[in-house]
Each structure stands twice: as C-alpha cells, then as structure tokens.
mmCIF file of C-alpha atoms in Angstrom:
data_model
loop_
_atom_site.group_PDB
_atom_site.id
_atom_site.type_symbol
_atom_site.label_atom_id
_atom_site.label_comp_id
_atom_site.label_asym_id
_atom_site.label_seq_id
_atom_site.Cartn_x
_atom_site.Cartn_y
_atom_site.Cartn_z
ATOM 1 C CA MET A 1011 11.568 4.272 -12.432
ATOM 2 C CA THR A 1012 13.938 1.041 -12.581
ATOM 3 C CA ALA A 1013 11.585 -2.057 -14.396
ATOM 4 C CA TYR A 1014 11.712 -4.675 -11.784
ATOM 5 C CA ASP A 1015 10.025 -7.899 -11.506
ATOM 6 C CA VAL A 1016 8.986 -9.168 -8.261
ATOM 7 C CA ILE A 1017 8.705 -12.292 -6.395
ATOM 8 C CA VAL A 1018 6.643 -12.803 -3.588
ATOM 9 C CA LEU A 1019 6.737 -15.559 -1.194
ATOM 10 C CA ALA A 1020 3.640 -17.230 0.030
ATOM 11 C CA GLY A 1021 4.189 -20.482 0.218
ATOM 12 C CA GLY A 1022 5.332 -20.602 3.855
ATOM 13 C CA ALA A 1023 3.793 -23.618 6.913
ATOM 14 C CA ALA A 1024 3.352 -20.769 9.166
ATOM 15 C CA LYS A 1025 3.741 -22.446 12.329
ATOM 16 C CA ARG A 1026 3.830 -20.403 14.731
ATOM 17 C CA LEU A 1027 0.362 -19.365 13.492
ATOM 18 C CA GLY A 1028 -0.965 -23.073 13.648
ATOM 19 C CA GLY A 1029 -0.925 -23.833 10.230
ATOM 20 C CA ALA A 1030 -2.916 -21.100 9.660
ATOM 21 C CA ASP A 1031 -3.300 -19.605 5.872
ATOM 22 C CA LYS A 1032 -0.872 -16.586 6.797
ATOM 23 C CA PRO A 1033 -1.197 -14.857 3.182
ATOM 24 C CA GLY A 1034 -4.893 -14.409 3.780
ATOM 25 C CA VAL A 1035 -5.081 -13.551 6.977
ATOM 26 C CA ARG A 1036 -6.411 -10.392 6.850
ATOM 27 C CA VAL A 1037 -5.376 -6.573 8.807
ATOM 28 C CA GLY A 1038 -6.835 -4.058 8.317
ATOM 29 C CA GLY A 1039 -9.634 -5.548 6.274
ATOM 30 C CA ARG A 1040 -7.305 -6.645 3.490
ATOM 31 C CA ALA A 1041 -5.661 -9.794 3.317
ATOM 32 C CA LEU A 1042 -1.962 -9.700 3.917
ATOM 33 C CA LEU A 1043 -0.647 -10.850 0.744
ATOM 34 C CA ASP A 1044 -3.190 -8.034 -1.091
ATOM 35 C CA ARG A 1045 -1.433 -5.325 0.905
ATOM 36 C CA VAL A 1046 2.005 -6.398 -0.211
ATOM 37 C CA LEU A 1047 0.681 -6.655 -4.081
ATOM 38 C CA ALA A 1048 -0.462 -3.123 -3.934
ATOM 39 C CA ALA A 1049 2.800 -1.607 -2.134
ATOM 40 C CA CYS A 1050 4.575 -3.370 -5.594
ATOM 41 C CA ALA A 1051 2.065 -2.398 -7.785
ATOM 42 C CA GLY A 1052 4.368 -0.595 -10.620
ATOM 43 C CA ALA A 1053 6.006 -4.308 -11.127
ATOM 44 C CA ALA A 1054 6.349 -5.195 -14.943
ATOM 45 C CA ARG A 1055 5.666 -9.103 -13.516
ATOM 46 C CA THR A 1056 4.396 -10.672 -10.294
ATOM 47 C CA VAL A 1057 5.718 -13.883 -9.643
ATOM 48 C CA VAL A 1058 4.155 -15.521 -6.255
ATOM 49 C CA VAL A 1059 4.842 -18.341 -5.095
ATOM 50 C CA GLY A 1060 2.253 -20.335 -3.171
ATOM 51 C CA GLY A 1061 -1.157 -21.952 -2.978
ATOM 52 C CA ARG A 1062 -3.500 -20.314 -5.807
ATOM 53 C CA ARG A 1063 -5.792 -18.010 -3.973
ATOM 54 C CA ALA A 1064 -8.259 -14.526 -4.793
ATOM 55 C CA THR A 1065 -6.091 -11.358 -5.077
ATOM 56 C CA ALA A 1066 -6.832 -8.122 -5.896
ATOM 57 C CA ARG A 1067 -4.599 -7.856 -9.067
ATOM 58 C CA PRO A 1068 -3.473 -10.470 -11.827
ATOM 59 C CA VAL A 1069 -0.103 -12.576 -11.035
ATOM 60 C CA VAL A 1070 1.711 -15.346 -12.195
ATOM 61 C CA TRP A 1071 2.004 -18.351 -9.690
ATOM 62 C CA THR A 1072 4.217 -21.398 -8.725
ATOM 63 C CA ARG A 1073 5.271 -23.420 -6.343
ATOM 64 C CA GLU A 1074 8.586 -24.475 -5.265
ATOM 65 C CA VAL A 1075 9.772 -28.227 -5.566
ATOM 66 C CA PRO A 1076 9.439 -29.847 -3.426
ATOM 67 C CA GLU A 1077 6.659 -27.548 -2.042
ATOM 68 C CA GLY A 1078 7.431 -27.050 1.574
ATOM 69 C CA GLY A 1079 11.278 -26.756 0.463
ATOM 70 C CA GLY A 1080 11.917 -23.487 1.790
ATOM 71 C CA PRO A 1081 12.708 -20.406 0.857
ATOM 72 C CA LEU A 1082 15.659 -20.727 -1.544
ATOM 73 C CA ALA A 1083 13.561 -23.626 -3.101
ATOM 74 C CA ALA A 1084 10.431 -21.316 -3.695
ATOM 75 C CA LEU A 1085 12.771 -18.102 -4.967
ATOM 76 C CA GLY A 1086 14.660 -19.890 -7.751
ATOM 77 C CA ALA A 1087 10.990 -21.252 -9.058
ATOM 78 C CA GLY A 1088 9.912 -17.739 -9.061
ATOM 79 C CA LEU A 1089 13.117 -16.582 -10.955
ATOM 80 C CA ARG A 1090 12.715 -18.732 -13.589
ATOM 81 C CA LEU A 1091 9.075 -16.848 -14.491
ATOM 82 C CA THR A 1092 10.976 -13.205 -14.358
ATOM 83 C CA THR A 1093 12.663 -11.837 -17.145
ATOM 84 C CA ALA A 1094 13.618 -8.009 -16.176
ATOM 85 C CA GLU A 1095 17.073 -6.787 -14.923
ATOM 86 C CA TYR A 1096 15.642 -6.647 -11.127
ATOM 87 C CA VAL A 1097 13.994 -8.804 -9.146
ATOM 88 C CA LEU A 1098 12.384 -7.441 -5.858
ATOM 89 C CA VAL A 1099 11.860 -10.371 -3.295
ATOM 90 C CA LEU A 1100 9.485 -9.693 -0.628
ATOM 91 C CA SER A 1101 7.912 -12.449 1.650
ATOM 92 C CA ALA A 1102 3.822 -12.592 1.962
ATOM 93 C CA ASP A 1103 3.388 -11.777 5.767
ATOM 94 C CA LEU A 1104 4.727 -7.680 5.807
ATOM 95 C CA PRO A 1105 1.387 -4.909 6.272
ATOM 96 C CA PHE A 1106 3.161 -1.747 5.949
ATOM 97 C CA LEU A 1107 5.776 -2.188 3.203
ATOM 98 C CA GLY A 1108 4.845 0.623 1.129
ATOM 99 C CA PRO A 1109 6.306 2.120 -2.504
ATOM 100 C CA GLY A 1110 8.869 4.000 -0.630
ATOM 101 C CA THR A 1111 10.683 1.469 0.552
ATOM 102 C CA VAL A 1112 10.105 -0.107 -2.702
ATOM 103 C CA ASP A 1113 11.617 2.761 -4.394
ATOM 104 C CA ALA A 1114 14.306 3.200 -2.189
ATOM 105 C CA LEU A 1115 15.642 -0.541 -2.520
ATOM 106 C CA LEU A 1116 15.450 -0.417 -6.293
ATOM 107 C CA ALA A 1117 17.540 2.922 -5.945
ATOM 108 C CA ALA A 1118 20.038 1.445 -4.225
ATOM 109 C CA ALA A 1119 20.373 -1.857 -6.377
ATOM 110 C CA GLY A 1120 20.782 0.114 -9.058
ATOM 111 C CA ARG A 1121 24.321 1.895 -8.065
ATOM 112 C CA THR A 1122 27.321 0.900 -9.434
ATOM 113 C CA GLY A 1123 29.298 -1.823 -8.591
ATOM 114 C CA ARG A 1124 26.299 -3.256 -6.023
ATOM 115 C CA GLU A 1125 23.977 -7.028 -6.849
ATOM 116 C CA GLY A 1126 21.339 -5.488 -5.162
ATOM 117 C CA ALA A 1127 20.264 -3.965 -1.827
ATOM 118 C CA LEU A 1128 18.019 -5.589 1.254
ATOM 119 C CA CYS A 1129 16.693 -3.280 3.730
ATOM 120 C CA THR A 1130 17.877 -3.488 7.659
ATOM 121 C CA ASP A 1131 15.184 -3.658 10.688
ATOM 122 C CA PRO A 1132 15.568 -1.113 13.537
ATOM 123 C CA ASP A 1133 18.241 -3.835 14.812
ATOM 124 C CA GLY A 1134 20.281 -3.712 12.538
ATOM 125 C CA ARG A 1135 19.224 -7.616 10.994
ATOM 126 C CA ASP A 1136 19.160 -8.155 7.036
ATOM 127 C CA GLN A 1137 16.190 -8.687 5.663
ATOM 128 C CA PRO A 1138 16.652 -10.502 2.426
ATOM 129 C CA LEU A 1139 12.801 -11.186 1.798
ATOM 130 C CA VAL A 1140 12.891 -7.493 1.520
ATOM 131 C CA ALA A 1141 15.291 -6.637 -1.468
ATOM 132 C CA ALA A 1142 15.948 -6.132 -4.668
ATOM 133 C CA TYR A 1143 18.258 -8.051 -6.562
ATOM 134 C CA ARG A 1144 20.265 -7.818 -10.193
ATOM 135 C CA ALA A 1145 18.375 -10.902 -11.772
ATOM 136 C CA GLU A 1146 22.102 -11.939 -13.058
ATOM 137 C CA PRO A 1147 24.164 -12.168 -9.887
ATOM 138 C CA LEU A 1148 20.993 -13.403 -8.188
ATOM 139 C CA SER A 1149 20.443 -16.794 -10.824
ATOM 140 C CA ARG A 1150 24.451 -17.139 -10.894
ATOM 141 C CA GLU A 1151 24.214 -17.393 -6.783
ATOM 142 C CA LEU A 1152 21.091 -19.541 -6.504
ATOM 143 C CA ALA A 1153 22.510 -22.018 -9.706
ATOM 144 C CA LEU A 1154 26.139 -22.566 -7.602
ATOM 145 C CA ILE A 1155 24.896 -23.380 -4.282
ATOM 146 C CA ALA A 1156 22.246 -25.773 -5.745
ATOM 147 C CA THR A 1157 24.982 -27.239 -7.467
ATOM 148 C CA GLU A 1158 27.201 -27.048 -4.119
ATOM 149 C CA HIS A 1159 24.248 -28.750 -2.369
ATOM 150 C CA GLY A 1160 22.576 -30.857 -4.995
ATOM 151 C CA SER A 1161 19.208 -28.563 -4.930
ATOM 152 C CA LEU A 1162 17.602 -25.976 -2.569
ATOM 153 C CA ALA A 1163 15.540 -27.176 -0.364
ATOM 154 C CA GLY A 1164 15.644 -26.277 2.972
ATOM 155 C CA LEU A 1165 18.769 -24.244 2.419
ATOM 156 C CA PRO A 1166 18.779 -21.134 4.838
ATOM 157 C CA LEU A 1167 19.093 -17.778 2.490
ATOM 158 C CA ARG A 1168 21.791 -16.991 4.434
ATOM 159 C CA LEU A 1169 23.588 -19.048 1.968
ATOM 160 C CA LEU A 1170 22.735 -16.874 -0.937
ATOM 161 C CA THR A 1171 22.998 -12.638 0.907
ATOM 162 C CA ALA A 1172 26.490 -13.817 1.988
ATOM 163 C CA GLU A 1173 27.790 -14.557 -1.724
ATOM 164 C CA LEU A 1174 26.082 -10.752 -2.685
ATOM 165 C CA ASP A 1175 27.672 -7.209 -2.841
ATOM 166 C CA LEU A 1176 24.475 -6.419 -1.047
ATOM 167 C CA ALA A 1177 23.930 -2.342 -0.202
ATOM 168 C CA ARG A 1178 21.686 -1.971 3.075
ATOM 169 C CA VAL A 1179 18.760 0.057 3.268
ATOM 170 C CA GLU A 1180 17.257 1.524 5.929
ATOM 171 C CA ALA A 1181 13.780 0.061 6.829
ATOM 172 C CA GLY A 1182 12.231 2.326 9.281
ATOM 173 C CA PRO A 1183 10.388 0.784 12.290
ATOM 174 C CA ASP A 1184 7.243 -0.433 9.999
ATOM 175 C CA ALA A 1185 8.850 -1.550 6.859
ATOM 176 C CA ALA A 1186 10.275 -4.952 7.620
ATOM 177 C CA PHE A 1187 7.143 -5.752 10.520
ATOM 178 C CA ASP A 1188 6.247 -9.174 9.162
ATOM 179 C CA CYS A 1189 3.503 -11.391 11.296
ATOM 180 C CA ASP A 1190 4.899 -14.619 12.523
ATOM 181 C CA THR A 1191 2.415 -15.386 15.063
ATOM 182 C CA TRP A 1192 -0.630 -13.851 15.744
ATOM 183 C CA ASP A 1193 0.400 -11.124 18.728
ATOM 184 C CA ASP A 1194 2.640 -9.698 15.271
ATOM 185 C CA ILE A 1195 -1.102 -9.960 13.844
ATOM 186 C CA ALA A 1196 -3.446 -7.905 16.521
ATOM 187 C CA ALA A 1197 -0.094 -5.457 16.906
ATOM 188 C CA ALA A 1198 -0.482 -5.394 13.390
ATOM 189 C CA ARG A 1199 -4.086 -4.305 13.590
ATOM 190 C CA ALA A 1200 -3.885 -2.198 16.748
ATOM 191 C CA ARG A 1201 -1.094 -0.031 14.839
ATOM 192 C CA ILE A 1202 -3.109 0.498 12.015
ATOM 193 C CA ARG A 1203 -6.073 1.925 14.459
ATOM 194 C CA GLU A 1204 -3.464 4.586 15.988
ATOM 195 C CA HIS A 1205 -4.180 8.088 16.187
ATOM 196 C CA GLY A 1206 -2.903 10.129 12.826
ATOM 197 C CA ALA A 1207 -2.551 6.443 10.524
ATOM 198 C CA VAL A 1208 -5.870 4.999 10.867
ATOM 199 C CA LEU A 1209 -7.694 7.838 7.950
ATOM 200 C CA ASP A 1210 -4.856 7.092 5.607
ATOM 201 C CA GLU A 1211 -5.515 3.316 5.877
ATOM 202 C CA TRP A 1212 -8.945 3.390 5.937
ATOM 203 C CA MET A 1213 -8.670 5.513 2.331
ATOM 204 C CA THR A 1214 -6.051 2.882 1.617
ATOM 205 C CA SER A 1215 -7.959 0.029 2.388
ATOM 206 C CA VAL A 1216 -11.645 1.850 0.639
ATOM 207 C CA LYS A 1217 -9.725 2.530 -2.341
ATOM 208 C CA ASN A 1218 -8.225 -0.772 -2.718
ATOM 209 C CA GLU A 1219 -11.747 -2.778 -2.173
ATOM 210 C CA LEU A 1220 -13.446 -0.417 -4.817
ATOM 211 C CA GLY A 1221 -10.545 -0.635 -7.311
ATOM 212 C CA ILE A 1222 -9.874 3.005 -7.421
ATOM 213 C CA ASP A 1223 -6.540 4.248 -8.346
ATOM 214 C CA LEU A 1224 -7.068 8.096 -6.833
ATOM 215 C CA ASP A 1225 -5.013 10.034 -4.564
ATOM 216 C CA VAL A 1226 -7.805 11.930 -2.514
ATOM 217 C CA ASP A 1227 -6.918 15.155 -0.055
ATOM 218 C CA THR A 1228 -8.718 13.465 2.616
ATOM 219 C CA GLY A 1229 -7.997 17.273 4.562
ATOM 220 C CA LEU A 1230 -10.419 18.609 2.121
ATOM 221 C CA LEU A 1231 -13.034 16.450 1.958
ATOM 222 C CA LEU A 1232 -12.862 16.363 6.082
ATOM 223 C CA ASP A 1233 -13.282 20.204 5.579
ATOM 224 C CA LEU A 1234 -15.924 19.846 3.854
ATOM 225 C CA ALA A 1235 -18.205 17.488 5.261
ATOM 226 C CA ARG A 1236 -17.341 19.990 8.861
ATOM 227 C CA ASP A 1237 -18.636 22.880 6.732
ATOM 228 C CA ALA A 1238 -21.124 21.397 5.087
ATOM 229 C CA ALA A 1239 -22.586 19.989 9.057
ATOM 230 C CA HIS A 1240 -22.117 23.056 10.723
ATOM 231 C CA GLY A 1241 -23.388 25.339 7.818
ATOM 232 C CA VAL A 1242 -26.832 23.049 6.982
ATOM 233 C CA ALA A 1243 -26.923 20.016 9.204
ATOM 234 C CA ARG A 1244 -25.090 17.204 9.979
ATOM 235 C CA PRO A 1245 -26.256 14.425 8.233
ATOM 236 C CA ALA A 1246 -25.476 16.857 5.215
ATOM 237 C CA ALA A 1247 -21.989 15.633 5.607
ATOM 238 C CA PRO A 1248 -21.915 12.047 3.994
ATOM 239 C CA LEU A 1249 -24.353 13.281 1.857
ATOM 240 C CA THR A 1250 -22.453 16.099 0.296
ATOM 241 C CA THR A 1251 -19.760 14.076 0.152
ATOM 242 C CA PHE A 1252 -21.093 11.058 -1.864
ATOM 243 C CA LEU A 1253 -22.530 13.824 -4.682
ATOM 244 C CA VAL A 1254 -19.199 15.205 -4.267
ATOM 245 C CA GLY A 1255 -17.922 11.890 -5.663
ATOM 246 C CA TYR A 1256 -20.543 11.406 -7.903
ATOM 247 C CA ALA A 1257 -20.235 15.176 -9.803
ATOM 248 C CA ALA A 1258 -16.383 14.390 -10.116
ATOM 249 C CA ALA A 1259 -16.864 10.841 -11.833
ATOM 250 C CA ARG A 1260 -18.782 12.400 -14.167
ATOM 251 C CA ALA A 1261 -17.075 15.599 -14.721
ATOM 252 C CA SER A 1262 -13.842 13.498 -15.210
ATOM 253 C CA ALA A 1263 -15.304 10.124 -16.861
ATOM 254 C CA GLY A 1264 -12.718 8.290 -19.163
ATOM 255 C CA ALA A 1265 -9.767 10.495 -17.802
ATOM 256 C CA GLY A 1266 -6.795 9.721 -15.696
ATOM 257 C CA PRO A 1267 -6.399 9.779 -12.332
ATOM 258 C CA GLU A 1268 -4.325 13.020 -12.237
ATOM 259 C CA GLU A 1269 -7.601 14.553 -13.758
ATOM 260 C CA ALA A 1270 -10.314 13.242 -11.654
ATOM 261 C CA ALA A 1271 -8.498 13.745 -8.641
ATOM 262 C CA ALA A 1272 -8.795 17.480 -10.156
ATOM 263 C CA ALA A 1273 -12.278 16.958 -10.392
ATOM 264 C CA VAL A 1274 -12.665 16.225 -6.806
ATOM 265 C CA ALA A 1275 -11.385 19.095 -5.748
ATOM 266 C CA GLU A 1276 -12.934 21.385 -7.841
ATOM 267 C CA ALA A 1277 -16.514 20.169 -6.936
ATOM 268 C CA ALA A 1278 -15.433 19.941 -3.360
ATOM 269 C CA ARG A 1279 -14.106 23.477 -3.763
ATOM 270 C CA ARG A 1280 -17.853 24.773 -5.472
ATOM 271 C CA ALA A 1281 -19.372 22.350 -2.458
ATOM 272 C CA THR A 1282 -17.678 23.657 -0.283
ATOM 273 C CA ALA A 1283 -18.251 27.022 -0.807
ATOM 274 C CA LEU A 1284 -22.574 26.495 -1.716
ATOM 275 C CA ALA A 1285 -22.158 25.271 2.258
ATOM 276 C CA LEU A 1286 -20.272 28.737 3.567
ATOM 277 C CA ARG A 1287 -23.661 30.672 1.510
ATOM 278 C CA TRP A 1288 -25.810 28.685 3.144
ATOM 279 C CA GLU A 1289 -23.780 29.122 6.693
ATOM 280 C CA ALA A 1290 -23.780 32.887 6.331
ATOM 281 C CA GLU A 1291 -27.468 33.306 5.194
ATOM 282 C CA ALA A 1292 -28.210 30.916 8.318
ATOM 283 C CA SER A 1293 -26.729 33.892 10.332
ATOM 284 C CA ALA A 1294 -27.967 36.477 8.597
ATOM 285 C CA ALA A 1295 -31.657 35.221 9.677
ATOM 286 C CA GLY A 1296 -30.555 35.329 13.059
ATOM 287 C CA ASP A 1297 -29.388 38.639 13.378
ATOM 288 C CA THR A 1298 -32.884 39.918 11.339
ATOM 289 C CA ALA A 1299 -34.725 37.717 14.138
ATOM 290 C CA ASP A 1300 -33.314 39.298 17.036
ATOM 291 C CA GLY A 1301 -33.386 42.833 15.456
ATOM 292 C CA ALA A 1302 -30.591 43.218 13.602
ATOM 293 C CA LYS A 1303 -30.792 45.706 10.412
ATOM 294 C CA PRO A 1304 -31.887 43.916 7.425
ATOM 295 C CA ASP A 1305 -29.223 43.673 4.595
ATOM 296 C CA ALA A 1306 -28.733 46.842 2.469
ATOM 297 C CA GLY A 1307 -30.260 46.095 -1.259
ATOM 298 C CA ARG A 1308 -32.764 43.693 -0.080
ATOM 299 C CA GLU A 1309 -36.748 44.236 -1.355
ATOM 300 C CA GLY A 1310 -38.426 46.922 0.633
ATOM 301 C CA THR A 1311 -35.547 48.762 1.670
ATOM 302 C CA GLY A 1312 -35.406 51.597 -0.417
ATOM 303 C CA THR A 1313 -32.361 50.876 -2.006
ATOM 304 C CA PRO A 1314 -31.371 49.366 -5.354
#
C-alpha cells in the first residue's frame, strides 16, 4: 500500500448551515469529521486544519493563517506538517467516503508522470478536496501561487488544480457527496437508513463507538440469531449473540483482528449447531406427543 499522509480541511464557516459546527454534525450517530477520519485510517500522519474538537482517533491540529482564509490557505498550513511523498486531501463533510475511494486515488496518483489524482462526481465535476497529490509538486505550486498573489488567503482551489497534471477517478454517486446544507444532511441521514445499507452502517458505527477493529460476518450472526430464536425462544437471539461475542473475546485475547474474526466465526458455528440440536429435540418431542414412534435406541425400547 502507498504510504501517505492526510490533510482534512475542517475550518470553513458553514454559512449555508447557519454557521453550525459542520464537522461535528452527526450522520448515523457519528460526526462528519469522524466518518472522514475512518476512511483514511491508514495514513501515517493525519493533519486536521480547523478548531480543536474531540475525535475518534488522534490527529495533529493546525489552523490556516489568517483563520477563515479559505481552502488554499488551509491546505498550505496542513502541508507544512506532512512528510510523506503522497498527501491525501479531504474536506470534513464527506459522509460516504470509504477506504476503497482512498485506495483508488492513491493508485491513480502513483502512476508514472502524474502529479496527483482527484475524484469527479457523477456530473463530471472535479472534486479537488477528494484527492491525492504528490507532495513535491503540490508544495511547489502553492509556493508559486503565494508568490504571485502575495498570499494564499481567499484564493480558489482551481488556481492549484489547473497547474497540476492530475488523473481523474470516477467517485460514484456517494464518495464525493458532501454536506453543504441542512437538506444535504437530511439526505445523508436518510440514505444510511435505506434497505441494504442500514445494517452495514450500523455495524460500522457500533465498531467505531466501541473501538473495535474487526471484520464481522453479519450474515453469520444473523443466521445464528434466527436459529436461536426459532429453535429455542425469541429472547435467545440477542442473548446468544452476546455470549458468542464474549466467548470469542476470551478465545482471542491478545490476538489480532483476523484471529478475533475467526474466533467469532467458530463460536457462532458452535452456537448455531447447538440451536439446531435444540430445535431437533423439540421436533422429536412434538412427534412423540402426537403418537409417533420414539427414536430408536431410547431407554425402554430394548435396543442398544
């Protein structure tokens, strides 16, 4: 994997949100900033340009000069604190950005002759704050722009991107979705609750809230819950999944995420088999009560 640092721009005025603390607005129970930080967890160093706040993982804080000086000034301030050859640059209001987009940007930026890569949205518009840049040409162009204009404050990002040789990466409908208005926030909150997405979103939110770095086989656990509810009793479903998690934690104490995931799978397999045995016994008992012949080999049949 390409080594990289990341700069997250989180210091805008959010005028279209009435001056609200946009990076702290929650979507799916998580602050927008934390959702972005989760997508670039592989960065060697994470620099956030904006006011300090609690975050889900450690970051380096800085501010643009002057404060409120715009994205180029913020980018310049953040770049001074990075050391990697590649720098990922993100805004703090991307609720659906994922590691796959980050990997695609870094791969495209690393192609021979390119100075970076940025996402394009479904309408073909460039998104310079969903991008990966080579640090050397990025620093060079920022210095040239500052020399030409006297400073970076108040200048548009297109002055930078127009001078760099950048690859384009199609972001898809979600990766470049940003939240500039309350309508955008409402749309993001509704989207994560859509059928087919809500369970993944919920599991991700819970893992982040609990500090768990674990790939969970959701289908496996749902099957276990179904079998426990059907073969034993409905309340057995949540209680059984809790016990599976506890058993897996004990079995994988001190191990890495892969071993922990394997422990969950093994505990779930054993609990599922037990639930199916309970169901089979209940069925056999029902057959006997209805006058069916008891199982061969049971006590009193005269067979071994």
